[in-house]
Amino acid sequence: MTQLPPALANWFTAKGWTLHPHQYEMLARAGDPATLLIAPTGGGKTLAGFLPTLAELTTSPAKGLHTLYISPLKALAADIRRNLRTPIEGAGLAVRVEDRTGDTSQTQRRRQRADPPQILLTTPESLALLLSYEDAPRLFAGLQRVILDELHALAESKRGDQMTLLLARLQTLSPGLRRVGLSATVEDPPALARFLAADTGILLADPGPAPDIAMLETDAPPPWAGGGGRYAIPAILEQVKRHRTTLIFHNTRAQAELFFHDLWLANDESLPIGIHHGSLSREQRERVEAAMAAGELRAIVCTGSLDLGIDWGDVDLVIQVGAPKNVKRLVQRIGRANHRYNAPSKALLLPANRFEVVECKAALDAVRDGTLDGEPRGPGPRDVLCQHVLMTACSGPFDADALFAEVITAGPYAALTQAEFEATLDFVATGGYALRAYDRWQRLKQTNGRWALRDPRAAAVIRQNLGTIIDVETLKVRLRNRVGGTPLGEVEEAFAATLTPGDTFLIGGQVVRYEGLREMTVEVSHQPGRDPKVAVFNGTKFATSTLLTQRILDIFQQDRWPDLPAHTASWLALQREVSRLPDAHSLLCESFAHDGREHLVVYGFAGRNAQQTLGLLLTKAMEDAGLAPLGFVATDYATLIWGLDAVQDAAPLFDLTALQDGLETWLAGNAVMKRTFRASAIIAGLIERSHQGRRKSGRQATFSSDILYDTLRKYDPDHLLLQITREEAMRGLIDFSRIKEMLARVTGRIETRRLPRITPLAAPLFLEPGRIPVQGMGRERLADDAARRLMEAAGLA
Amino acid sequence: MIPRACGWAADASGGSISKAASPWGVALAAKPGQFDRMSYAIRLAAEDLVARASGALFWPAQELLCVSDLHLGKAERMARRAGALLPPYDSRDTLARLEAEIAVLRPRTVICLGDSFDDGASLAGLEEDARLWLARLMAGRAWVWITGNHDPGPLEIAGTHRAEVQIAGLRFRHIAEAGGAAKAGGAGEISGHYHPKVRLAGKAWRCFLADADRMILPAFGTYTGGLWADDPAFDGLFGPAALAISCGGTVARAMPKPRASTRSR
């Protein structure tokens, strides 16, 4: 049992603070090898994590690194540094705390390696970099404790998988290392505990009172489609005036920017309002954070960059704009409001369109019933392991057996077989190709039983590529006929690829018309006063839980909707009148022409993964039937397919047996697989990340990862990276058994409604992000038409 | 596919191709254009040429096949230089596609327009079966290696090695000479080097760039990227009526060459 040192105890007493029971309990468990603390936001989690460190460093001061704190966000590291300063300086403790992130200067980083602070605050990527240096054993030899903050968020991604491998490495360098995980409420604490370490003790803090959540109802009706919630700005300003500090969360950065712009225009009383998201410069972010901490702001418009546990003090209202997609995320988000531990958090949901009104209603019911949701994560992906082996090689020669033994202590890799590990090592060392023609294919070589980089100079490139976050390739958007000038913004390259001239989308606060691509720039023209046709692909796409999906279907089945706002009830009634509302026993398909293209909507309500798989299957069937599909987009509820020819009866498209021929080729060749391959190839170290500016100067020297994908499929179909790609894609798709199940349920009840125009329920789908192009005969016909039109226009035909 | 036995099929509608008594049994009519999905005919400095969907250029009158920027041995070069360990199948894939074109078109002469090898050591680093494969393709026909910036030195391989070569009205070199073709009074120039590509129907395609005087070929090598056809690097090389002929699929189709200097449609 670690005691609270008198200096700290006295200081707490002087401030009139008493520790929460779980904070005492963390001191009591200070000697345990691994502890997972699950506490609501505002419960003093972070202090609970650091108390044993402060106690140990006060009782027996020692130089060198004692505690490593790892958070998924740079901003969090800086915030914690500020917050720790208060008790450390207040109690007069001689403890040095520093942070180290991508924002830290080179000089500072070098100094930290030579003379480390006792507490270092960092991110998984910066830790990977530290561990890749030859001096890592010296730096971490005396490490006593590691604190992983917001573990629930880390555990959802490859960053978390990488983190567990780094922990295994740290444990080897410092066998006595104790681990602490801090997490918001999760649905399966033992699973998260296994993720942290094999022998983790779980400490559940008092969850506090139930949150106070409601839907923000407005006089102005929300639009049929689209996001952003700008229709509700007067109502939101009213709420901001009534509260001390309001956080306004958006699902994407673009939406946050647009909303902030309009909010500012409507802000007649000049209330101090700020904006915070990951694309802003460090200076801008820090300015807002400081103003917020000083209580100078009445509202902050923000995205997920403020999502994770930053301690803002006086927030008393959280507004979530747009559907929260999953309930767990919603509960974690609203934990932000009212940081007083024993007061209920207050939050308002603002649906951005009428479909989201239904979603919000379903989400609120779920929160009231206390049902959290979430998908279990599969075993640790091997592209991350490839990178880990490379990183290990950077720090010095290693023994393969020892590394394998170390790796399987990491929770997600516990079930990794020796053969799988050897295949991974072989890929890193030689490329792992079936063709073994050359001794030149050697990145690692074995000397005296130990593996080392063949060329030590390769370490610099490997270090530059560490990390599992894959930046998407973006293109600048400019107005045509405007030479120079600032671009309107950036869109993802994959999004630009789905555009055809004439499409309109929203960027930088205005609706623009896509004209064409020129070099690496998207050219657009003004299109004032028109609703955008497609959404900018941006931000994370969260899957709605199956639980919410079922609740929504239940709402649809009601005769009337007295619980919903009148505008949404009449919107649903209109859908029932012009088409019908989907139910669980049949499969509704709507077919209509819109904006010069034919569309088919399949309301499967089967979850995003299944709907995405369905999109791939149906476009294959349409291709076979000569219906020239051009692309599709999937949501949790429906798949929208667009193409050149109309589908009169969708039922024959669902004949799975007829689909078998060439299905594998179709699936392997689709854009989802190619994107997945690119991400895995970067993480595994097969291709380098494209650094800012390099792509342009690289010009014809660099070639698309699609070429590597196609080449491997042709000549080496069992290659490790293709195995990884298939495994990864399966996380985003689902196996056919689920689709077959759904079809068996609705067989004979597939109904196609051919309609004169877009329906109310289909409208939101047109602004969904994540559109997937289909490369088939439709694309060829489009290319023929486009080329012919261009030739005619130029008088060359 | 174009069956050799019957020569170029006559095109009733446009009459772009007609059978005639050339040594190869083929001649092109005056009017260029599309005559099958895989071939687009174009007239350059009074010579009739065919841009193929494969990215190769065929000259029926000379029974000459021209490909550019094979970059054989690219993966090997990167591995050798401690770079990425890319899949070592690029050379065989490039050769397989070249072989397919040779089998269909049966050229008497093949010109490789430079950057045939990714660097000076790539030839030596070529796997044995790829070398034999290449030798088989070269057997029984004239083979010209044009020097490129990637493979400037003398190469230890059979065939003729030239910095550039003139055949009838056409001059073959690796890099286009600015103003050269036009100033030389319409002398046709065929070159490579730039790997042009173009965007059509939301997709990137390798492409030929051509006007009446000059043509730039797409890269034929598997591991090659591209330079957008509207890149300023092409400014001053082409006249206003230049075409981009997209290939890299199963169809060769023409469109106006996008230009960097025009800022409106």
Coordinates of N, CA and C in Angstrom, one line a residue, chain A residues 501-649:
Chain A
P501 N -18.3 15.9 -64.0 CA -18.6 17.4 -64.1 C -20.1 17.6 -64.0
G502 N -20.4 18.7 -63.2 CA -21.8 19.0 -63.0 C -22.2 18.7 -61.6
D503 N -21.5 17.7 -60.9 CA -21.8 17.4 -59.5 C -21.6 18.7 -58.7
T504 N -22.4 18.9 -57.7 CA -22.2 20.0 -56.8 C -21.9 19.5 -55.4
F505 N -21.0 20.2 -54.7 CA -20.7 19.8 -53.3 C -20.4 21.0 -52.5
L506 N -20.3 20.8 -51.2 CA -20.1 21.9 -50.3 C -18.7 22.0 -49.9
I507 N -18.1 23.2 -50.0 CA -16.7 23.3 -49.5 C -16.5 24.8 -49.1
G508 N -15.8 25.0 -48.0 CA -15.5 26.4 -47.6 C -16.7 27.2 -47.5
G509 N -17.8 26.6 -47.1 CA -19.0 27.4 -46.8 C -19.8 27.7 -48.1
Q510 N -19.4 27.2 -49.2 CA -20.2 27.5 -50.4 C -20.5 26.2 -51.3
V511 N -21.6 26.3 -52.0 CA -21.9 25.2 -52.9 C -21.2 25.5 -54.2
V512 N -20.4 24.5 -54.7 CA -19.6 24.7 -55.9 C -20.0 23.5 -56.9
R513 N -19.7 23.8 -58.2 CA -20.0 22.8 -59.2 C -18.6 22.3 -59.7
Y514 N -18.5 20.9 -59.7 CA -17.3 20.3 -60.2 C -17.1 20.5 -61.7
E515 N -16.0 21.0 -62.1 CA -15.7 21.3 -63.5 C -14.7 20.3 -64.1
G516 N -13.7 20.0 -63.3 CA -12.7 19.0 -63.8 C -11.5 19.0 -62.9
L517 N -10.6 18.1 -63.2 CA -9.3 18.0 -62.5 C -8.2 18.5 -63.4
R518 N -7.3 19.3 -62.8 CA -6.2 19.9 -63.5 C -5.0 19.7 -62.7
E519 N -4.0 18.9 -63.2 CA -2.9 18.5 -62.4 C -3.4 18.0 -61.1
M520 N -3.0 18.5 -59.9 CA -3.4 18.0 -58.7 C -4.5 18.9 -58.0
T521 N -5.2 19.5 -58.9 CA -6.2 20.5 -58.3 C -7.6 20.2 -58.9
V522 N -8.6 20.3 -58.0 CA -10.0 20.1 -58.4 C -10.5 21.5 -58.8
E523 N -11.0 21.6 -60.0 CA -11.5 22.9 -60.4 C -13.0 23.0 -60.3
V524 N -13.5 24.1 -59.7 CA -14.9 24.2 -59.5 C -15.4 25.6 -59.9
S525 N -16.7 25.8 -60.1 CA -17.2 27.1 -60.3 C -18.3 27.3 -59.3
H526 N -18.7 28.6 -59.1 CA -19.7 28.9 -58.1 C -21.0 28.4 -58.6
Q527 N -21.8 27.9 -57.7 CA -23.2 27.4 -58.0 C -24.1 27.9 -56.9
P528 N -24.3 29.2 -56.8 CA -25.0 29.8 -55.7 C -26.5 29.3 -55.7
G529 N -27.0 29.2 -54.5 CA -28.4 28.9 -54.3 C -28.9 27.5 -54.7
R530 N -27.9 26.5 -54.7 CA -28.3 25.2 -55.0 C -27.9 24.3 -53.9
D531 N -28.8 23.3 -53.6 CA -28.3 22.3 -52.6 C -27.3 21.5 -53.1
P532 N -26.2 21.1 -52.3 CA -25.2 20.3 -52.9 C -25.7 18.9 -53.2
K533 N -25.1 18.3 -54.2 CA -25.6 16.9 -54.6 C -24.9 15.8 -53.8
V534 N -23.6 16.1 -53.6 CA -22.8 15.0 -52.9 C -22.0 15.6 -51.7
A535 N -21.7 14.8 -50.7 CA -21.0 15.2 -49.6 C -19.5 15.1 -49.8
V536 N -18.8 16.0 -49.1 CA -17.3 15.8 -49.1 C -17.0 14.7 -48.2
F537 N -16.2 13.8 -48.7 CA -15.8 12.7 -47.9 C -14.7 13.2 -46.9
N538 N -15.1 13.2 -45.7 CA -14.2 13.8 -44.7 C -14.5 13.2 -43.3
G539 N -13.5 13.1 -42.5 CA -13.8 12.6 -41.1 C -14.1 11.2 -41.0
T540 N -14.2 10.7 -39.8 CA -14.4 9.3 -39.6 C -15.8 8.9 -39.8
K541 N -16.0 7.8 -40.3 CA -17.4 7.3 -40.5 C -17.6 6.2 -39.5
F542 N -18.5 6.5 -38.6 CA -18.8 5.6 -37.5 C -20.0 4.7 -38.0
A543 N -19.9 3.5 -37.6 CA -21.0 2.6 -37.9 C -22.1 2.7 -36.8
T544 N -23.3 2.8 -37.2 CA -24.4 2.8 -36.2 C -24.5 1.3 -35.7
S545 N -24.8 1.2 -34.5 CA -24.8 -0.2 -33.9 C -26.1 -0.9 -34.5
T546 N -26.0 -2.2 -34.5 CA -27.2 -3.0 -35.0 C -28.4 -2.7 -34.0
L547 N -28.0 -2.4 -32.8 CA -29.0 -2.1 -31.8 C -29.9 -0.9 -32.2
L548 N -29.2 0.1 -32.6 CA -29.9 1.3 -33.0 C -30.7 1.1 -34.2
T549 N -30.2 0.3 -35.2 CA -30.9 -0.1 -36.4 C -32.2 -0.7 -36.1
Q550 N -32.2 -1.6 -35.2 CA -33.5 -2.3 -34.9 C -34.5 -1.3 -34.3
R551 N -34.0 -0.4 -33.4 CA -34.9 0.5 -32.8 C -35.5 1.4 -33.9
I552 N -34.7 1.8 -34.9 CA -35.2 2.7 -35.9 C -36.3 2.0 -36.7
L553 N -36.1 0.7 -37.1 CA -37.1 -0.1 -37.8 C -38.4 -0.2 -37.0
D554 N -38.2 -0.3 -35.7 CA -39.4 -0.3 -34.8 C -40.2 1.0 -34.9
I555 N -39.5 2.1 -34.9 CA -40.1 3.4 -35.0 C -40.9 3.5 -36.3
F556 N -40.3 3.0 -37.4 CA -40.9 3.0 -38.7 C -42.3 2.3 -38.7
Q557 N -42.4 1.3 -37.9 CA -43.6 0.4 -37.9 C -44.8 1.0 -37.2
Q558 N -44.5 2.1 -36.4 CA -45.6 2.8 -35.7 C -46.7 3.3 -36.7
D559 N -47.9 3.4 -36.3 CA -49.0 3.9 -37.1 C -48.8 5.4 -37.2
R560 N -48.6 6.0 -36.1 CA -48.4 7.5 -36.0 C -47.1 7.7 -35.2
W561 N -46.6 8.9 -35.2 CA -45.4 9.2 -34.4 C -45.6 10.4 -33.5
P562 N -46.4 10.2 -32.5 CA -46.6 11.4 -31.5 C -45.4 11.8 -30.8
D563 N -44.4 10.9 -30.6 CA -43.1 11.3 -29.9 C -42.2 12.1 -30.8
L564 N -42.4 12.1 -32.1 CA -41.5 12.8 -33.0 C -42.0 14.2 -33.3
P565 N -41.1 15.1 -33.5 CA -41.5 16.5 -34.0 C -42.4 16.4 -35.2
A566 N -43.3 17.3 -35.3 CA -44.3 17.2 -36.4 C -43.7 17.2 -37.8
H567 N -42.6 17.9 -38.0 CA -42.0 17.9 -39.3 C -41.5 16.6 -39.7
T568 N -41.0 15.8 -38.7 CA -40.4 14.5 -39.0 C -41.5 13.5 -39.2
A569 N -42.6 13.6 -38.4 CA -43.7 12.7 -38.5 C -44.3 12.8 -39.9
S570 N -44.5 14.1 -40.4 CA -45.1 14.3 -41.7 C -44.2 13.8 -42.8
W571 N -42.9 13.9 -42.6 CA -41.9 13.4 -43.5 C -42.0 11.9 -43.7
L572 N -42.1 11.2 -42.5 CA -42.3 9.7 -42.6 C -43.6 9.4 -43.2
A573 N -44.7 10.2 -42.9 CA -46.0 9.9 -43.5 C -45.9 10.1 -45.1
L574 N -45.1 11.0 -45.5 CA -45.0 11.3 -46.9 C -44.3 10.1 -47.6
Q575 N -43.2 9.5 -46.9 CA -42.6 8.3 -47.4 C -43.6 7.2 -47.6
R576 N -44.4 7.0 -46.6 CA -45.4 6.0 -46.6 C -46.4 6.2 -47.7
E577 N -46.6 7.4 -48.1 CA -47.6 7.7 -49.1 C -47.0 7.5 -50.5
V578 N -45.8 8.0 -50.8 CA -45.2 7.9 -52.1 C -44.6 6.5 -52.4
S579 N -44.1 5.9 -51.3 CA -43.5 4.5 -51.5 C -44.0 3.7 -50.3
R580 N -43.1 3.3 -49.5 CA -43.6 2.7 -48.2 C -42.4 2.7 -47.2
L581 N -42.6 2.4 -46.0 CA -41.5 2.4 -45.0 C -41.0 0.9 -44.9
P582 N -39.7 0.8 -44.8 CA -39.1 -0.6 -44.7 C -39.5 -1.3 -43.5
D583 N -39.6 -2.6 -43.5 CA -39.8 -3.4 -42.3 C -38.8 -4.6 -42.3
A584 N -38.9 -5.4 -41.2 CA -37.9 -6.4 -41.1 C -38.2 -7.7 -41.9
H585 N -39.4 -7.8 -42.4 CA -39.9 -9.1 -43.0 C -39.7 -9.1 -44.5
S586 N -39.5 -8.0 -45.1 CA -39.4 -7.9 -46.5 C -38.2 -7.0 -46.9
L587 N -37.9 -7.0 -48.2 CA -36.8 -6.1 -48.6 C -37.3 -5.1 -49.6
L588 N -37.3 -3.8 -49.2 CA -37.8 -2.8 -50.0 C -36.6 -2.2 -50.9
C589 N -36.9 -2.2 -52.2 CA -35.9 -1.6 -53.2 C -36.7 -0.4 -53.9
E590 N -36.0 0.7 -54.0 CA -36.6 1.8 -54.7 C -35.7 2.1 -55.9
S591 N -36.4 2.3 -57.1 CA -35.6 2.6 -58.3 C -36.2 3.9 -58.9
F592 N -35.3 4.8 -59.2 CA -35.7 6.1 -59.8 C -34.6 6.8 -60.5
A593 N -34.9 7.7 -61.3 CA -33.9 8.5 -62.0 C -33.7 9.8 -61.2
H594 N -32.5 10.3 -61.0 CA -32.2 11.5 -60.3 C -31.0 12.2 -60.9
D595 N -31.1 13.4 -61.3 CA -29.9 14.2 -61.7 C -29.2 13.5 -62.9
G596 N -29.9 12.9 -63.8 CA -29.3 12.3 -65.0 C -28.7 10.9 -64.8
R597 N -28.9 10.3 -63.6 CA -28.4 9.0 -63.4 C -29.6 8.1 -62.9
E598 N -29.5 6.8 -63.2 CA -30.4 5.9 -62.6 C -30.0 5.4 -61.2
H599 N -30.9 5.3 -60.3 CA -30.5 4.9 -58.9 C -31.3 3.7 -58.4
L600 N -30.7 2.9 -57.6 CA -31.4 1.8 -56.9 C -31.0 1.9 -55.4
V601 N -32.1 1.9 -54.6 CA -31.8 1.9 -53.1 C -32.3 0.6 -52.6
V602 N -31.5 -0.1 -51.8 CA -31.9 -1.3 -51.2 C -31.9 -1.1 -49.6
Y603 N -33.1 -1.1 -49.0 CA -33.2 -0.9 -47.6 C -33.1 -2.2 -46.8
G604 N -31.8 -2.6 -46.6 CA -31.6 -3.9 -46.0 C -31.6 -3.8 -44.5
F605 N -31.3 -2.6 -43.9 CA -31.2 -2.4 -42.5 C -30.3 -3.5 -41.8
A606 N -29.3 -3.8 -42.5 CA -28.4 -5.0 -42.1 C -27.1 -4.5 -41.4
G607 N -26.9 -3.2 -41.2 CA -25.7 -2.7 -40.7 C -24.8 -2.4 -41.9
R608 N -23.8 -1.5 -41.7 CA -23.0 -0.9 -42.8 C -22.2 -2.0 -43.5
N609 N -21.6 -2.9 -42.7 CA -20.7 -3.9 -43.3 C -21.5 -4.8 -44.3
A610 N -22.7 -5.2 -43.8 CA -23.5 -6.1 -44.7 C -24.0 -5.3 -45.9
Q611 N -24.4 -4.0 -45.7 CA -24.9 -3.2 -46.8 C -23.8 -3.0 -47.8
Q612 N -22.5 -2.8 -47.3 CA -21.4 -2.6 -48.2 C -21.1 -3.9 -49.1
T613 N -21.2 -5.0 -48.4 CA -21.0 -6.3 -49.1 C -22.1 -6.4 -50.2
L614 N -23.3 -6.1 -49.8 CA -24.4 -6.2 -50.7 C -24.2 -5.3 -51.9
G615 N -23.6 -4.1 -51.6 CA -23.3 -3.2 -52.7 C -22.4 -3.8 -53.7
L616 N -21.3 -4.5 -53.2 CA -20.4 -5.2 -54.1 C -21.1 -6.3 -54.9
L617 N -22.0 -7.1 -54.2 CA -22.6 -8.2 -54.9 C -23.6 -7.7 -56.0
L618 N -24.4 -6.7 -55.6 CA -25.4 -6.2 -56.5 C -24.8 -5.5 -57.7
T619 N -23.7 -4.8 -57.5 CA -23.1 -4.1 -58.7 C -22.5 -5.2 -59.6
K620 N -22.1 -6.3 -59.1 CA -21.6 -7.4 -59.9 C -22.8 -8.0 -60.7
A621 N -23.9 -8.2 -60.1 CA -25.1 -8.7 -60.8 C -25.6 -7.7 -61.8
M622 N -25.5 -6.4 -61.5 CA -25.9 -5.4 -62.5 C -25.0 -5.4 -63.6
E623 N -23.7 -5.5 -63.4 CA -22.7 -5.5 -64.4 C -23.0 -6.7 -65.4
D624 N -23.2 -7.9 -64.8 CA -23.5 -9.1 -65.6 C -24.8 -8.9 -66.4
A625 N -25.7 -8.1 -65.9 CA -27.0 -7.9 -66.6 C -26.9 -6.7 -67.5
G626 N -25.7 -6.1 -67.6 CA -25.5 -5.0 -68.6 C -26.2 -3.7 -68.2
L627 N -26.4 -3.6 -66.8 CA -27.0 -2.3 -66.4 C -26.1 -1.2 -66.1
A628 N -24.8 -1.4 -66.3 CA -23.8 -0.4 -66.2 C -23.7 0.4 -64.9
P629 N -23.5 -0.3 -63.8 CA -23.4 0.4 -62.5 C -22.1 1.3 -62.5
L630 N -22.2 2.4 -61.8 CA -21.0 3.3 -61.8 C -20.4 3.4 -60.4
G631 N -21.2 3.1 -59.4 CA -20.7 3.2 -58.0 C -21.8 3.0 -57.0
F632 N -21.4 2.9 -55.7 CA -22.4 2.7 -54.7 C -21.9 3.3 -53.4
V633 N -22.8 3.5 -52.5 CA -22.5 3.9 -51.1 C -23.3 3.2 -50.1
A634 N -22.8 2.8 -49.0 CA -23.5 2.0 -48.1 C -23.6 2.7 -46.7
T635 N -24.8 2.6 -46.1 CA -25.0 3.1 -44.8 C -25.4 1.9 -43.9
D636 N -25.7 2.2 -42.7 CA -26.2 1.1 -41.8 C -27.6 0.6 -42.3
Y637 N -28.3 1.4 -43.0 CA -29.7 1.1 -43.4 C -29.9 0.7 -44.8
A638 N -29.1 1.3 -45.7 CA -29.4 1.1 -47.1 C -28.1 1.1 -47.9
T639 N -28.2 0.6 -49.2 CA -27.2 0.7 -50.2 C -27.8 1.5 -51.3
L640 N -27.1 2.5 -51.7 CA -27.5 3.3 -52.9 C -26.6 3.0 -54.0
I641 N -27.1 2.6 -55.2 CA -26.3 2.2 -56.3 C -26.7 3.2 -57.5
W642 N -25.7 3.8 -58.1 CA -26.1 4.6 -59.3 C -25.4 4.0 -60.5
G643 N -26.1 4.2 -61.7 CA -25.6 3.6 -62.9 C -26.3 4.3 -64.1
L644 N -26.0 3.7 -65.3 CA -26.5 4.3 -66.5 C -27.9 3.8 -66.9
D645 N -28.2 2.6 -66.5 CA -29.5 2.0 -66.9 C -30.4 1.7 -65.7
A646 N -31.7 1.8 -65.9 CA -32.7 1.6 -64.8 C -32.9 0.2 -64.4
V647 N -33.0 -0.1 -63.1 CA -33.4 -1.4 -62.6 C -34.9 -1.5 -62.5
Q648 N -35.6 -2.3 -63.3 CA -37.0 -2.4 -63.2 C -37.4 -3.4 -62.1
D649 N -36.7 -4.5 -62.0 CA -37.0 -5.5 -61.0 C -35.7 -5.9 -60.4

